[in-house]
Short mmCIF file of C-alpha atoms in Angstrom, two decimals:
data_model
loop_
_atom_site.label_atom_id
_atom_site.label_comp_id
_atom_site.label_asym_id
_atom_site.label_seq_id
_atom_site.Cartn_x
_atom_site.Cartn_y
_atom_site.Cartn_z
CA UNK A 183 -0.27 0.08 0.09
CA UNK A 184 1.24 3.27 -0.86
CA UNK A 185 0.09 6.14 1.17
CA UNK A 186 0.25 10.04 1.42
CA UNK A 187 2.04 11.31 4.82
CA UNK A 188 -0.55 14.36 6.41
CA UNK A 189 1.50 13.80 9.68
CA UNK A 190 5.30 12.96 9.51
CA UNK A 191 5.11 12.80 13.65
CA UNK A 192 3.10 9.41 12.62
CA UNK A 193 4.84 7.36 10.31
CA UNK A 194 2.36 4.28 11.13
CA UNK A 195 -0.29 6.12 11.35
CA UNK A 196 -1.56 5.85 7.55
CA UNK A 197 -0.81 1.68 7.70
CA UNK A 198 -2.98 1.11 10.53
CA UNK A 199 -5.82 3.35 9.86
CA UNK A 200 -5.16 1.24 6.45
CA UNK A 201 -5.81 -2.03 8.11
CA UNK A 202 -8.32 -0.28 10.72
CA UNK A 203 -11.02 0.44 7.45
CA UNK A 204 -10.31 -2.66 6.25
CA UNK A 205 -11.53 -4.38 9.60
CA UNK A 206 -14.65 -1.95 9.49
CA UNK A 207 -15.51 -3.62 6.28
CA UNK A 208 -15.09 -6.65 7.77
CA UNK A 209 -17.35 -5.34 10.52
CA UNK A 210 -19.95 -3.65 8.42
CA UNK A 211 -20.24 -7.62 6.58
CA UNK A 212 -21.51 -9.11 9.61
CA UNK A 213 -22.81 -6.15 11.81
CA UNK A 214 -26.16 -4.43 10.87
CA UNK A 215 -23.86 -1.00 12.31
CA UNK A 216 -21.02 0.43 13.28
CA UNK A 217 -19.42 -0.41 17.10
CA UNK A 218 -21.13 1.55 19.16
CA UNK A 219 -19.18 4.90 20.60
CA UNK A 220 -16.99 4.31 23.46
CA UNK A 221 -18.16 0.69 24.14
CA UNK A 222 -15.27 -1.75 25.79
CA UNK A 223 -17.21 -4.98 23.84
CA UNK A 224 -17.93 -3.35 20.61
CA UNK A 225 -13.62 -2.07 20.53
CA UNK A 226 -12.69 -5.55 21.71
CA UNK A 227 -14.58 -7.22 19.60
CA UNK A 228 -13.43 -4.95 16.65
CA UNK A 229 -9.39 -5.83 17.49
CA UNK A 230 -9.70 -9.50 17.79
CA UNK A 231 -11.03 -9.20 14.08
CA UNK A 232 -8.00 -6.79 13.25
CA UNK A 233 -5.73 -9.54 14.08
CA UNK A 234 -7.59 -12.46 12.89
CA UNK A 235 -8.01 -10.42 9.46
CA UNK A 236 -4.33 -8.73 9.59
CA UNK A 237 -2.74 -10.38 12.19
CA UNK A 238 1.29 -8.72 12.57
CA UNK A 239 0.01 -5.24 10.60
CA UNK A 240 -1.63 -4.90 14.25
CA UNK A 241 1.31 -3.33 15.34
CA UNK A 242 -0.21 -0.67 18.51
CA UNK A 243 -3.86 -2.34 20.07
CA UNK A 244 -4.60 0.83 21.70
CA UNK A 245 -4.64 2.68 18.32
CA UNK A 246 -7.20 0.23 16.63
CA UNK A 247 -9.34 0.02 19.95
CA UNK A 248 -9.31 4.15 19.90
CA UNK A 249 -10.31 3.84 15.90
CA UNK A 250 -12.95 1.27 16.75
CA UNK A 251 -14.13 3.65 19.69
CA UNK A 252 -14.60 6.85 17.81
CA UNK A 253 -15.13 5.44 13.92
CA UNK A 254 -18.61 6.10 14.59
CA UNK A 255 -18.30 9.99 14.85
CA UNK A 256 -18.71 12.41 12.14
CA UNK A 257 -16.62 15.73 12.82
CA UNK A 258 -18.05 18.65 10.54
CA UNK A 259 -15.09 20.81 10.53
CA UNK A 260 -12.81 18.16 9.48
CA UNK A 261 -15.52 16.89 6.97
CA UNK A 262 -15.54 20.50 5.45
CA UNK A 263 -11.45 20.31 5.43
CA UNK A 264 -11.16 16.77 3.17
CA UNK A 265 -13.72 17.92 1.08
CA UNK A 266 -11.71 20.45 -0.18
CA UNK A 267 -9.28 18.51 -0.75
CA UNK A 268 -11.54 16.03 -2.61
CA UNK A 269 -12.83 18.50 -4.21
CA UNK A 270 -9.81 20.16 -5.37
CA UNK A 271 -8.11 16.60 -6.65
CA UNK A 272 -11.50 15.60 -8.66
CA UNK A 273 -10.51 19.32 -10.18
CA UNK A 274 -6.90 17.89 -10.93
CA UNK A 275 -8.17 15.32 -12.89
CA UNK A 276 -11.36 17.04 -14.65
CA UNK A 277 -8.99 19.22 -15.96
CA UNK A 278 -5.67 17.19 -16.77
CA UNK A 279 -3.47 19.96 -15.61
CA UNK A 280 -2.05 18.67 -12.53
CA UNK A 281 -1.48 14.85 -11.12
CA UNK A 282 -4.17 13.98 -8.52
CA UNK A 283 -2.92 11.98 -5.41
CA UNK A 284 -3.09 8.10 -6.65
CA UNK A 285 -2.30 7.04 -3.05
CA UNK A 286 -4.16 6.40 0.00
CA UNK A 287 -5.01 9.42 1.65
CA UNK A 288 -5.65 8.97 5.62
CA UNK A 289 -5.69 11.51 7.89
CA UNK A 290 -6.27 11.36 11.97
CA UNK A 291 -5.97 13.78 14.66
CA UNK A 292 -6.27 11.86 17.56
CA UNK A 293 -4.81 14.82 19.80
CA UNK A 294 -8.21 16.29 19.68
CA UNK A 295 -8.88 13.91 21.97
CA UNK A 296 -8.86 14.68 25.86
CA UNK A 297 -5.98 13.39 27.47
CA UNK A 298 -7.69 11.43 30.09
CA UNK A 299 -10.89 9.75 28.62
CA UNK A 300 -12.51 8.66 31.39
CA UNK A 301 -15.32 10.50 31.33
CA UNK A 302 -15.94 9.08 27.50
CA UNK A 303 -18.14 6.58 28.12
CA UNK A 304 -20.82 4.72 25.96
CA UNK A 305 -23.76 6.21 27.86
CA UNK A 306 -22.18 10.00 28.16
CA UNK A 307 -21.20 9.35 23.85
CA UNK A 308 -24.84 7.89 22.86
CA UNK A 309 -26.70 9.28 20.45
CA UNK A 310 -29.52 11.70 21.40
CA UNK A 311 -31.44 11.93 17.97
CA UNK A 312 -30.04 15.60 17.42
CA UNK A 313 -27.77 16.61 14.61
CA UNK A 314 -25.32 16.88 16.82
CA UNK A 315 -24.83 13.25 17.49
CA UNK A 316 -21.58 11.96 15.36
CA UNK A 317 -19.95 15.17 17.36
CA UNK A 318 -21.01 13.31 20.73
CA UNK A 319 -19.73 10.51 19.77
CA UNK A 320 -16.38 11.71 19.66
CA UNK A 321 -16.28 14.05 22.55
CA UNK A 322 -19.55 13.38 24.57
CA UNK A 323 -22.50 14.76 25.65
CA UNK A 324 -20.31 16.97 28.27
CA UNK A 325 -18.24 18.77 25.32
CA UNK A 326 -21.32 19.44 23.17
CA UNK A 327 -23.35 20.93 26.20
CA UNK A 328 -19.88 23.83 26.65
CA UNK A 329 -19.53 24.44 23.08
CA UNK A 330 -23.82 24.94 23.05
CA UNK A 331 -23.20 27.90 25.81
CA UNK A 332 -20.66 29.36 24.10
CA UNK A 333 -20.89 32.91 23.82
CA UNK A 334 -18.98 34.16 21.06
CA UNK A 335 -19.13 37.13 18.12
CA UNK A 336 -17.68 37.22 14.80
CA UNK A 337 -17.12 40.71 13.18
CA UNK A 338 -16.56 40.11 9.27
CA UNK A 339 -18.19 37.56 7.20
CA UNK A 340 -16.10 37.74 4.11
CA UNK A 341 -15.05 34.45 2.65
CA UNK A 342 -12.97 33.17 5.95
CA UNK A 343 -15.55 34.52 8.22
CA UNK A 344 -18.58 32.88 6.42
CA UNK A 345 -16.60 29.35 6.61
CA UNK A 346 -15.93 29.94 10.64
CA UNK A 347 -19.92 31.20 10.80
CA UNK A 348 -21.10 27.96 8.55
CA UNK A 349 -18.32 25.87 11.18
CA UNK A 350 -19.91 27.01 14.04
CA UNK A 351 -23.17 26.70 13.16
CA UNK A 352 -22.36 23.12 12.25
CA UNK A 353 -20.42 21.81 15.38
CA UNK A 354 -23.58 23.58 17.51
CA UNK A 355 -21.74 26.98 18.89
CA UNK A 356 -23.67 29.31 20.87
CA UNK A 357 -26.97 26.64 20.37
CA UNK A 358 -28.13 26.48 24.23
CA UNK A 359 -31.59 25.92 24.16
CA UNK A 360 -32.09 26.58 27.21
CA UNK A 361 -31.29 30.03 26.52
CA UNK A 362 -33.39 30.53 23.50
CA UNK A 363 -30.99 29.83 20.92
CA UNK A 364 -32.90 27.39 18.04
CA UNK A 365 -31.49 24.32 16.84
CA UNK A 366 -32.83 22.59 13.73
#
């Protein structure tokens, strides 16, 4: 497998992510849903499946377990950034002007997770049928409530300001319904 390095401090990350996504594909063929966020049982089963399918390629069990715990999450700002990269690569391929990426591109940002993940439990990260469930699956309900209580003021809504405001809305910044904010 040839991959693009997005972080030269993590040389093993792309290979491990490749193994994790292949394991997730195997998981999906036998399960009706992704591993539950922060579920110890599902992450242990996922690790066992990874070892069964990929053996010695699983060089970091903690990484694979962490992947299983957060793979059901979705962070809107990360999706926006990766969407920009994908759009650029499509334009390269369609125009023929530049060479598009012809490898696997994996991006991880596990350093965004808190150092102490003890508060992130299956109950605290369970979906509650809101538009922020993907983010709650990664960071938990307490973090989402802290975001909702924030009060920010953005001056200027040009190109960067519009993107910032969009991402603020997508993550639920300042959307505390207890104080009258609406979330649809």
